[in-house]
Amino acid sequence: MKPAFALVDCNNFYASCEKLFRPDLKHTPVVVLSNNDGCIVARSKEVKALGVKMGVPMFQVQEEIIKHGIVCFSSNYALYADLSNRVMAILEEDAPRLEVYSIDEAFMDLSGLDPLMDLQTFGKQIKRKVDKWTGITVGVGIAPTKTLAKLANHAAKKYPATGSVVNLMNPDRQKRLLALLDVSDVWGVGRRMTSKLKEKGINTALDLANANPKAIRSEFSVVLERTVRELNGISCLDLECIRPTKQQIICSRSFGHKVTDKQQLREAIAKYMTRAAEKLRGEKRLCRVVNVFIRTSPFMPNEPRYAKSLSAELPYPTADTRDLLDVADALFHHIYRAGFRYAKGGVMLSDFYEHNAFQQDLFQADNKKVNSKSLMKIVDRINRSNHGKIFFAAEGVSPKWTMKREHLSPAYTTKWADLPKVY
DNA sequence: TCTGGGGTCCTAGGACCC
DNA sequence: TCTGGGGTCCTAGGACCC
């Protein structure tokens, strides 16, 4: 069977989600902000037209926001995740082999499709269906490799005449499009590689496709070599339909305000550790290595800087929050230095094990906590329910460092009290 | 005053082994 | 003066992605 992939990607996803529940903002420029209301992470098409760039700090575009009446939202991941699931469920109906690549995009395997089915028509149908059922508009790129499907999707967005669906199964069309696109538009080619490639005279996507794969491998990496082959229609990257098990769990946040108090910083670390432990249990894994880091802001050239991280290996793999809090706290005390204005902290878990599938240490006393598993289960269950929350004392009771979310929209689809009302 | 968070994969180089 | 060859494993750091 000839490989064929479709990449379906939601337009301006976060901004579109917010607009969905605010019909009054249909033609209003809308942005969604990162945690702490720090940077712009999503822009509606009106904002893109105004020339406001992706990723810029909010305070730098304050004037434009006021001048053009741009409406700002704090990020509301519960809402985006829920709408994402709805979109993915629709796609899955038409392509059982689906790779959910990120919150707003997915690869579909089209190789099993009826050979008489026109792929352009198929793409249009998908687009119409998602739009009608969720209100989210998508772009569709179809091609014999994932890298080309990405590029087709890029073209679908860039050129309105395509109607947001581009079929790139034909090699001549591939060549023509590749010649039009910059090498930096290619999936897997970032800022660093773009400048290195351009030094060698590789400017367009077509230049990269025509490069010698072996030479690319020795000068860059196997990854880029694969990209070259994929651009030539040779499929090297298969669909990853089953989410691979996580290799690490990170929980970190910038603080709403700079933190100078040791106890407050300590509580923040405890809070992140608690959250990371929850995620770990969600993955049904145990972990053995814990890393804690703290740092000052890298954006303050006149302030003393400090950044430090430290890891420790536990004597046995665990998913018990109490074990993990102990290690995190010990690590924190090792790396903490007074006299700095801390901007961010976090924890990292790694070296994961399945329950009952690790080597016990012959000389290690069996000091595992009694009923650890069932206790953690209860804690998680209470915290998932609507009957209040319980927490560990180490997290503190009145944190002053929590993040800013001054423009948060309601949890329209995941909380009964926030259900939109129609009058 | 204010600058996101969470991941993956690859590579080079050092330690160590026979 | 002369100073092997071939492995494996681990880690830190770099590059990329959304």
Short mmCIF file of C-alpha atoms (C1' of nucleotides) in Angstrom, two decimals:
data_model
loop_
_atom_site.label_atom_id
_atom_site.label_comp_id
_atom_site.label_asym_id
_atom_site.label_seq_id
_atom_site.Cartn_x
_atom_site.Cartn_y
_atom_site.Cartn_z
CA MET A 1 0.00 0.00 0.00
CA LYS A 2 1.32 3.41 -0.92
CA PRO A 3 1.82 5.54 2.17
CA ALA A 4 -0.34 8.64 2.44
CA PHE A 5 -0.70 10.98 5.38
CA ALA A 6 -2.93 13.91 6.20
CA LEU A 7 -1.90 16.53 8.71
CA VAL A 8 -4.91 18.30 10.20
CA ASP A 9 -4.10 21.42 12.18
CA CYS A 10 -6.51 23.75 14.00
CA ASN A 11 -6.26 27.41 13.07
CA ASN A 12 -5.16 29.79 15.85
CA PHE A 13 -6.34 27.08 18.20
CA TYR A 14 -6.36 28.74 21.64
CA ALA A 15 -7.72 32.00 20.26
CA SER A 16 -10.41 30.10 18.34
CA CYS A 17 -11.44 28.22 21.49
CA GLU A 18 -11.94 31.49 23.36
CA LYS A 19 -13.93 33.01 20.49
CA LEU A 20 -16.21 30.01 20.29
CA PHE A 21 -17.90 30.98 23.54
CA ARG A 22 -17.81 34.71 22.88
CA PRO A 23 -19.68 35.28 19.64
CA ASP A 24 -19.52 38.98 20.44
CA LEU A 25 -15.78 38.80 19.72
CA LYS A 26 -16.17 37.17 16.32
CA HIS A 27 -14.29 39.89 14.44
CA THR A 28 -12.35 41.30 17.38
CA PRO A 29 -8.59 40.77 17.64
CA VAL A 30 -7.96 38.23 20.42
CA VAL A 31 -4.74 36.94 22.02
CA VAL A 32 -4.11 34.18 24.54
CA LEU A 33 -1.32 34.68 27.06
CA SER A 34 1.16 32.22 28.52
CA ASN A 35 1.19 31.33 32.21
CA ASN A 36 1.60 34.38 34.40
CA ASP A 37 0.09 36.41 31.56
CA GLY A 38 3.68 36.75 30.39
CA CYS A 39 3.87 36.25 26.64
CA ILE A 40 1.52 36.02 23.69
CA VAL A 41 1.14 32.35 22.75
CA ALA A 42 -1.83 32.48 20.38
CA ARG A 43 -3.26 35.15 18.10
CA SER A 44 -6.52 35.39 16.18
CA LYS A 45 -6.23 36.21 12.49
CA GLU A 46 -7.05 39.87 13.19
CA VAL A 47 -4.03 40.07 15.51
CA LYS A 48 -1.75 38.41 12.98
CA ALA A 49 -2.88 40.99 10.43
CA LEU A 50 -1.91 43.76 12.85
CA GLY A 51 1.65 42.39 12.82
CA VAL A 52 1.83 41.42 16.49
CA LYS A 53 4.44 38.66 16.73
CA MET A 54 4.12 35.27 18.35
CA GLY A 55 5.88 34.86 21.71
CA VAL A 56 6.45 38.54 22.52
CA PRO A 57 6.16 39.61 26.15
CA MET A 58 2.84 41.22 26.85
CA PHE A 59 4.26 44.41 28.35
CA GLN A 60 6.10 45.15 25.10
CA VAL A 61 2.89 45.34 23.10
CA GLN A 62 0.76 47.07 25.73
CA GLU A 63 0.29 50.09 23.47
CA GLU A 64 -0.97 48.07 20.51
CA ILE A 65 -3.33 46.17 22.76
CA ILE A 66 -4.99 49.37 23.89
CA LYS A 67 -4.85 51.06 20.49
CA HIS A 68 -6.51 48.22 18.59
CA GLY A 69 -8.78 47.02 21.38
CA ILE A 70 -7.13 43.59 21.46
CA VAL A 71 -8.90 41.34 23.94
CA CYS A 72 -6.55 39.24 26.14
CA PHE A 73 -7.20 35.86 27.73
CA SER A 74 -5.09 33.99 30.26
CA SER A 75 -4.51 30.44 29.06
CA ASN A 76 -7.33 28.08 29.99
CA TYR A 77 -5.91 24.62 29.31
CA ALA A 78 -8.94 22.77 30.65
CA LEU A 79 -11.02 24.37 27.91
CA TYR A 80 -8.48 23.79 25.12
CA ALA A 81 -7.87 20.17 26.10
CA ASP A 82 -11.58 19.44 26.09
CA LEU A 83 -12.16 20.97 22.65
CA SER A 84 -9.05 19.22 21.37
CA ASN A 85 -10.48 15.86 22.44
CA ARG A 86 -13.66 16.59 20.54
CA VAL A 87 -11.77 17.43 17.35
CA MET A 88 -9.61 14.31 17.65
CA ALA A 89 -12.65 12.09 18.17
CA ILE A 90 -14.11 13.37 14.90
CA LEU A 91 -10.88 12.72 13.00
CA GLU A 92 -10.68 9.24 14.43
CA GLU A 93 -14.00 8.33 12.82
CA ASP A 94 -12.49 8.74 9.37
CA ALA A 95 -9.02 7.41 10.08
CA PRO A 96 -8.74 4.78 12.80
CA ARG A 97 -4.96 5.10 12.59
CA LEU A 98 -4.50 8.52 14.05
CA GLU A 99 -1.48 10.13 15.71
CA VAL A 100 -2.42 12.99 17.99
CA TYR A 101 0.74 14.97 17.52
CA SER A 102 -0.07 17.95 19.75
CA ILE A 103 -3.07 19.62 21.32
CA ASP A 104 -4.07 21.16 17.98
CA GLU A 105 -2.81 18.81 15.29
CA ALA A 106 -2.96 15.18 14.24
CA PHE A 107 -1.60 12.94 11.49
CA MET A 108 -4.07 10.59 9.81
CA ASP A 109 -3.08 7.44 7.95
CA LEU A 110 -4.82 7.54 4.56
CA SER A 111 -3.11 4.52 3.03
CA GLY A 112 -6.08 2.25 3.72
CA LEU A 113 -8.55 4.59 2.05
CA ASP A 114 -10.66 3.52 -0.91
CA PRO A 115 -8.28 4.08 -3.87
CA LEU A 116 -11.08 5.65 -5.84
CA MET A 117 -11.55 8.31 -3.19
CA ASP A 118 -10.23 11.65 -4.31
CA LEU A 119 -7.95 12.87 -1.52
CA GLN A 120 -8.71 16.52 -2.11
CA THR A 121 -12.41 15.78 -1.64
CA PHE A 122 -11.63 13.73 1.45
CA GLY A 123 -9.72 16.65 2.95
CA LYS A 124 -12.58 19.05 2.27
CA GLN A 125 -15.05 16.69 3.93
CA ILE A 126 -12.93 16.44 7.07
CA LYS A 127 -12.60 20.18 7.24
CA ARG A 128 -16.33 20.73 6.83
CA LYS A 129 -17.21 18.13 9.43
CA VAL A 130 -14.90 19.50 12.13
CA ASP A 131 -16.11 23.02 11.45
CA LYS A 132 -19.78 22.04 11.61
CA TRP A 133 -19.49 19.86 14.72
CA THR A 134 -17.11 21.95 16.83
CA GLY A 135 -16.88 25.41 15.27
CA ILE A 136 -13.11 25.04 14.94
CA THR A 137 -11.60 25.68 11.50
CA VAL A 138 -8.74 23.47 10.36
CA GLY A 139 -6.19 23.26 7.58
CA VAL A 140 -5.43 19.93 5.87
CA GLY A 141 -2.18 18.89 4.16
CA ILE A 142 -2.01 15.56 2.32
CA ALA A 143 1.22 13.92 1.12
CA PRO A 144 3.15 10.64 0.93
CA THR A 145 5.36 11.52 3.92
CA LYS A 146 4.77 13.27 7.22
CA THR A 147 7.32 15.98 6.45
CA LEU A 148 5.62 16.76 3.13
CA ALA A 149 2.19 16.67 4.78
CA LYS A 150 3.44 19.28 7.25
CA LEU A 151 4.61 21.40 4.36
CA ALA A 152 1.31 20.94 2.50
CA ASN A 153 -0.49 22.08 5.63
CA HIS A 154 1.78 25.10 5.81
CA ALA A 155 0.84 25.96 2.23
CA ALA A 156 -2.85 25.45 2.99
CA LYS A 157 -2.59 28.19 5.59
CA LYS A 158 -0.33 30.47 3.63
CA TYR A 159 -2.31 30.52 0.38
CA PRO A 160 -6.04 31.27 0.86
CA ALA A 161 -6.77 30.19 -2.72
CA THR A 162 -6.22 26.58 -1.65
CA GLY A 163 -9.36 26.63 0.49
CA SER A 164 -7.20 25.36 3.35
CA VAL A 165 -6.75 21.91 1.79
CA VAL A 166 -3.60 20.99 -0.15
CA ASN A 167 -3.02 17.61 -1.77
CA LEU A 168 0.67 17.04 -2.39
CA MET A 169 0.61 13.44 -3.61
CA ASN A 170 1.85 14.46 -7.04
CA PRO A 171 5.69 14.75 -7.33
CA ASP A 172 5.56 17.69 -9.75
CA ARG A 173 3.36 19.65 -7.38
CA GLN A 174 5.78 18.76 -4.58
CA LYS A 175 8.71 20.25 -6.49
CA ARG A 176 6.82 23.41 -7.34
CA LEU A 177 5.79 24.02 -3.76
CA LEU A 178 9.24 23.20 -2.34
CA ALA A 179 10.76 25.83 -4.62
CA LEU A 180 8.43 28.46 -3.14
CA LEU A 181 9.10 27.76 0.51
CA ASP A 182 12.04 28.80 2.65
CA VAL A 183 14.17 26.04 4.17
CA SER A 184 13.14 27.30 7.63
CA ASP A 185 9.53 26.30 6.84
CA VAL A 186 10.56 22.65 6.83
CA TRP A 187 9.56 20.57 9.87
CA GLY A 188 12.68 19.85 11.93
CA VAL A 189 14.69 22.80 10.65
CA GLY A 190 14.97 25.36 13.43
CA ARG A 191 16.81 28.67 13.79
CA ARG A 192 20.28 27.25 14.25
CA MET A 193 20.12 24.87 11.34
CA THR A 194 18.55 27.45 9.06
CA SER A 195 21.57 29.73 9.38
CA LYS A 196 24.01 26.84 8.97
CA LEU A 197 22.18 25.62 5.88
CA LYS A 198 22.03 29.10 4.35
CA GLU A 199 25.78 29.49 4.77
CA LYS A 200 26.07 26.49 2.49
CA GLY A 201 23.74 27.99 -0.07
CA ILE A 202 20.75 25.87 0.88
CA ASN A 203 18.00 28.47 0.92
CA THR A 204 14.74 26.91 -0.20
CA ALA A 205 13.01 23.72 0.81
CA LEU A 206 13.83 22.45 -2.69
CA ASP A 207 17.55 23.10 -2.15
CA LEU A 208 17.38 20.88 0.92
CA ALA A 209 15.46 18.18 -0.95
CA ASN A 210 18.18 18.19 -3.63
CA ALA A 211 21.06 17.99 -1.14
CA ASN A 212 23.08 14.81 -0.82
CA PRO A 213 21.63 12.84 2.11
CA LYS A 214 24.98 11.29 3.06
CA ALA A 215 26.70 14.67 3.12
CA ILE A 216 23.86 16.10 5.20
CA ARG A 217 24.25 13.24 7.64
CA SER A 218 27.94 13.81 8.19
CA GLU A 219 27.65 17.59 8.42
CA PHE A 220 24.45 17.69 10.45
CA SER A 221 22.77 14.55 11.77
CA VAL A 222 20.75 11.47 10.91
CA VAL A 223 17.66 13.48 11.76
CA LEU A 224 18.21 15.95 8.96
CA GLU A 225 19.18 13.14 6.60
CA ARG A 226 15.75 11.62 7.19
CA THR A 227 14.18 15.00 6.50
CA VAL A 228 15.93 15.14 3.12
CA ARG A 229 14.58 11.72 2.18
CA GLU A 230 11.10 12.60 3.38
CA LEU A 231 11.14 15.74 1.23
CA ASN A 232 11.81 13.44 -1.73
CA GLY A 233 8.70 11.42 -1.02
CA ILE A 234 10.43 8.53 0.74
CA SER A 235 8.52 7.89 3.94
CA CYS A 236 10.90 7.40 6.91
CA LEU A 237 8.67 8.51 9.76
CA ASP A 238 5.77 6.27 10.60
CA LEU A 239 2.66 7.12 12.54
CA GLU A 240 2.97 6.82 16.31
CA CYS A 241 -0.56 5.93 17.22
CA ILE A 242 0.11 4.72 20.74
CA ARG A 243 1.45 7.44 22.95
CA PRO A 244 4.93 6.32 24.02
CA THR A 245 5.35 6.16 27.77
CA LYS A 246 6.88 9.28 29.21
CA GLN A 247 10.61 9.38 29.93
CA GLN A 248 10.42 12.34 32.26
CA ILE A 249 7.93 14.57 34.05
CA ILE A 250 8.63 18.24 34.55
CA CYS A 251 6.71 20.62 36.75
CA SER A 252 7.93 24.20 36.83
CA ARG A 253 6.52 27.70 36.87
CA SER A 254 7.67 31.26 36.83
CA PHE A 255 6.43 32.99 39.95
CA GLY A 256 3.82 35.74 39.83
CA HIS A 257 6.27 37.91 41.77
CA LYS A 258 9.97 37.49 42.43
CA VAL A 259 10.54 35.40 45.55
CA THR A 260 13.20 36.28 48.10
CA ASP A 261 11.88 34.42 51.14
CA LYS A 262 13.39 30.99 51.63
CA GLN A 263 10.31 29.43 53.16
CA GLN A 264 8.13 30.62 50.29
CA LEU A 265 10.50 29.19 47.71
CA ARG A 266 10.56 25.94 49.62
CA GLU A 267 6.78 25.76 49.59
CA ALA A 268 6.71 26.42 45.87
CA ILE A 269 9.08 23.51 45.26
CA ALA A 270 6.91 21.31 47.49
CA LYS A 271 3.85 22.28 45.47
CA TYR A 272 5.51 21.43 42.14
CA MET A 273 6.75 18.16 43.58
CA THR A 274 3.23 17.27 44.70
CA ARG A 275 1.89 18.02 41.23
CA ALA A 276 4.66 16.03 39.55
CA ALA A 277 3.93 13.07 41.83
CA GLU A 278 0.27 13.22 40.78
CA LYS A 279 1.29 13.14 37.14
CA LEU A 280 3.60 10.22 37.86
CA ARG A 281 0.77 8.21 39.42
CA GLY A 282 -1.41 9.19 36.46
CA GLU A 283 1.17 7.45 34.28
CA LYS A 284 1.04 4.46 36.63
CA ARG A 285 4.80 4.64 37.09
CA LEU A 286 7.36 4.77 39.86
CA CYS A 287 10.39 6.99 39.61
CA ARG A 288 13.86 6.82 41.01
CA VAL A 289 15.59 10.07 40.09
CA VAL A 290 14.51 13.50 41.27
CA ASN A 291 15.89 16.84 40.11
CA VAL A 292 15.19 20.24 41.65
CA PHE A 293 16.13 23.59 40.15
CA ILE A 294 15.75 27.28 41.01
CA ARG A 295 16.84 30.34 39.15
CA THR A 296 16.71 34.12 38.97
CA SER A 297 15.40 35.93 35.91
CA PRO A 298 17.74 35.80 32.90
CA PHE A 299 16.25 39.08 31.68
CA MET A 300 17.65 41.35 34.39
CA PRO A 301 21.20 42.25 33.33
CA ASN A 302 21.82 44.45 36.37
CA GLU A 303 20.74 41.94 38.98
CA PRO A 304 22.89 39.22 40.50
CA ARG A 305 22.18 35.94 38.75
CA TYR A 306 21.96 32.47 40.11
CA ALA A 307 20.76 29.19 38.65
CA LYS A 308 21.35 25.77 40.08
CA SER A 309 19.92 22.31 39.70
CA LEU A 310 20.67 19.13 41.57
CA SER A 311 19.63 15.49 41.19
CA ALA A 312 19.37 12.61 43.60
CA GLU A 313 18.68 8.93 43.21
CA LEU A 314 16.21 7.35 45.62
CA PRO A 315 17.10 4.03 47.25
CA TYR A 316 14.02 2.49 45.62
CA PRO A 317 11.52 3.60 42.96
CA THR A 318 8.48 5.33 44.41
CA ALA A 319 5.33 7.26 43.55
CA ASP A 320 4.64 8.27 47.13
CA THR A 321 4.41 12.04 47.47
CA ARG A 322 5.94 11.87 50.96
CA ASP A 323 9.12 10.16 49.71
CA LEU A 324 9.43 12.60 46.86
CA LEU A 325 8.82 15.65 49.05
CA ASP A 326 11.61 14.53 51.39
CA VAL A 327 14.15 14.29 48.60
CA ALA A 328 13.02 17.49 46.95
CA ASP A 329 13.36 19.38 50.21
CA ALA A 330 16.85 18.03 50.86
CA LEU A 331 17.92 18.97 47.34
CA PHE A 332 16.40 22.41 47.72
CA HIS A 333 18.38 23.12 50.89
CA HIS A 334 21.56 22.15 49.06
CA ILE A 335 21.08 24.54 46.18
CA TYR A 336 19.40 27.47 47.93
CA ARG A 337 21.46 30.63 48.30
CA ALA A 338 20.15 33.68 50.10
CA GLY A 339 20.22 37.16 48.61
CA PHE A 340 18.67 36.55 45.21
CA ARG A 341 15.32 37.44 43.70
CA TYR A 342 14.14 34.09 42.41
CA ALA A 343 11.96 34.04 39.28
CA LYS A 344 11.37 30.37 38.69
CA GLY A 345 11.69 26.94 40.21
CA GLY A 346 10.77 23.42 39.34
CA VAL A 347 11.23 19.70 39.70
CA MET A 348 11.95 16.90 37.26
CA LEU A 349 11.25 13.20 37.65
CA SER A 350 13.00 10.50 35.61
CA ASP A 351 14.18 6.89 35.56
CA PHE A 352 10.74 5.34 35.60
CA TYR A 353 9.70 1.80 36.53
CA GLU A 354 6.54 -0.24 36.35
CA HIS A 355 4.99 -1.31 39.62
CA ASN A 356 6.51 -4.60 40.82
CA ALA A 357 8.94 -4.69 37.95
CA PHE A 358 12.15 -3.47 39.48
CA GLN A 359 15.11 -5.09 41.15
CA GLN A 360 14.90 -4.90 44.93
CA ASP A 361 18.11 -3.96 46.66
CA LEU A 362 19.42 -6.97 48.55
CA PHE A 363 20.84 -4.87 51.39
CA GLN A 364 18.21 -2.17 51.50
CA ALA A 365 15.87 -2.50 54.43
CA ASP A 366 12.32 -2.70 53.23
CA ASN A 367 11.29 0.69 54.52
CA LYS A 368 8.48 1.27 52.08
CA LYS A 369 5.57 2.98 53.68
CA VAL A 370 2.65 0.81 54.64
CA ASN A 371 -0.39 1.21 52.39
CA SER A 372 1.40 3.85 50.36
CA LYS A 373 -0.45 2.97 47.19
CA SER A 374 -3.92 3.10 48.65
CA LEU A 375 -3.22 6.31 50.55
CA MET A 376 -2.04 8.06 47.38
CA LYS A 377 -5.04 6.72 45.54
CA ILE A 378 -7.40 8.28 48.09
CA VAL A 379 -5.55 11.60 47.99
CA ASP A 380 -5.78 11.69 44.20
CA ARG A 381 -9.43 10.75 44.27
CA ILE A 382 -10.36 13.48 46.72
CA ASN A 383 -8.43 16.07 44.74
CA ARG A 384 -10.12 15.07 41.50
CA SER A 385 -13.57 15.28 43.07
CA ASN A 386 -15.63 18.38 43.75
CA HIS A 387 -15.53 17.88 47.49
CA GLY A 388 -12.59 20.09 48.27
CA LYS A 389 -8.86 19.52 48.17
CA ILE A 390 -6.32 18.12 50.56
CA PHE A 391 -2.63 18.95 50.46
CA PHE A 392 0.65 18.36 52.20
CA ALA A 393 1.71 20.80 54.89
CA ALA A 394 5.01 21.37 53.09
CA GLU A 395 3.11 23.22 50.36
CA GLY A 396 2.19 26.01 52.80
CA VAL A 397 -1.19 27.55 53.32
CA SER A 398 -1.05 31.01 51.83
CA PRO A 399 1.31 31.09 48.86
CA LYS A 400 2.22 34.57 47.66
CA TRP A 401 4.04 33.41 44.56
CA THR A 402 1.20 31.85 42.56
CA MET A 403 0.87 32.80 38.94
CA LYS A 404 -1.03 35.69 37.51
CA ARG A 405 -4.18 34.79 35.58
CA GLU A 406 -6.01 38.02 35.35
CA HIS A 407 -7.91 37.34 32.15
CA LEU A 408 -9.14 33.80 32.66
CA SER A 409 -12.24 32.69 30.78
CA PRO A 410 -14.80 30.37 32.42
CA ALA A 411 -14.44 26.57 32.21
CA TYR A 412 -17.36 26.49 29.76
CA THR A 413 -17.20 22.80 28.96
CA THR A 414 -15.73 21.18 32.07
CA LYS A 415 -17.49 22.80 35.04
CA TRP A 416 -21.26 22.81 35.52
CA ALA A 417 -21.28 26.24 37.14
CA ASP A 418 -19.49 27.71 34.11
CA LEU A 419 -21.79 26.27 31.46
CA PRO A 420 -22.59 29.01 28.94
CA LYS A 421 -26.12 30.33 29.30
CA VAL A 422 -28.34 31.19 26.36
CA TYR A 423 -31.03 33.76 27.03
"C1'" DT B 1 7.27 46.33 37.21
"C1'" DC B 2 6.27 42.89 33.65
"C1'" DT B 3 9.72 37.92 29.41
"C1'" DG B 4 5.74 30.18 29.23
"C1'" DG B 5 5.90 25.19 30.01
"C1'" DG B 6 6.72 20.54 28.78
"C1'" DG B 7 8.61 17.35 26.08
"C1'" DT B 8 11.91 14.27 22.62
"C1'" DC B 9 16.05 12.75 20.30
"C1'" DC B 10 20.95 12.83 19.07
"C1'" DT B 11 25.90 13.50 19.79
"C1'" DA B 12 30.36 14.07 21.80
"C1'" DG B 13 33.28 12.93 25.20
"C1'" DG B 14 34.77 10.72 29.41
"C1'" DA B 15 35.08 6.59 32.31
"C1'" DC B 16 35.81 2.10 32.27
"C1'" DC B 17 36.56 -2.67 30.53
"C1'" DC B 18 39.29 -6.46 28.29
"C1'" DT C 1 62.60 7.38 22.47
"C1'" DC C 2 58.76 4.50 22.46
"C1'" DT C 3 52.81 4.83 24.08
"C1'" DG C 4 46.96 -0.40 20.90
"C1'" DG C 5 42.45 -1.33 19.62
"C1'" DG C 6 37.92 -1.92 20.27
"C1'" DG C 7 34.09 -1.88 22.83
"C1'" DT C 8 30.03 -0.20 26.20
"C1'" DC C 9 27.72 2.86 29.14
"C1'" DC C 10 26.57 7.22 30.99
"C1'" DT C 11 25.94 12.18 31.09
"C1'" DA C 12 25.66 16.93 29.69
"C1'" DG C 13 24.38 19.81 26.37
"C1'" DG C 14 22.39 21.14 22.04
"C1'" DA C 15 18.80 21.14 18.75
"C1'" DC C 16 14.21 20.62 17.74
"C1'" DC C 17 8.95 20.48 18.45
"C1'" DC C 18 4.22 22.57 19.96
#
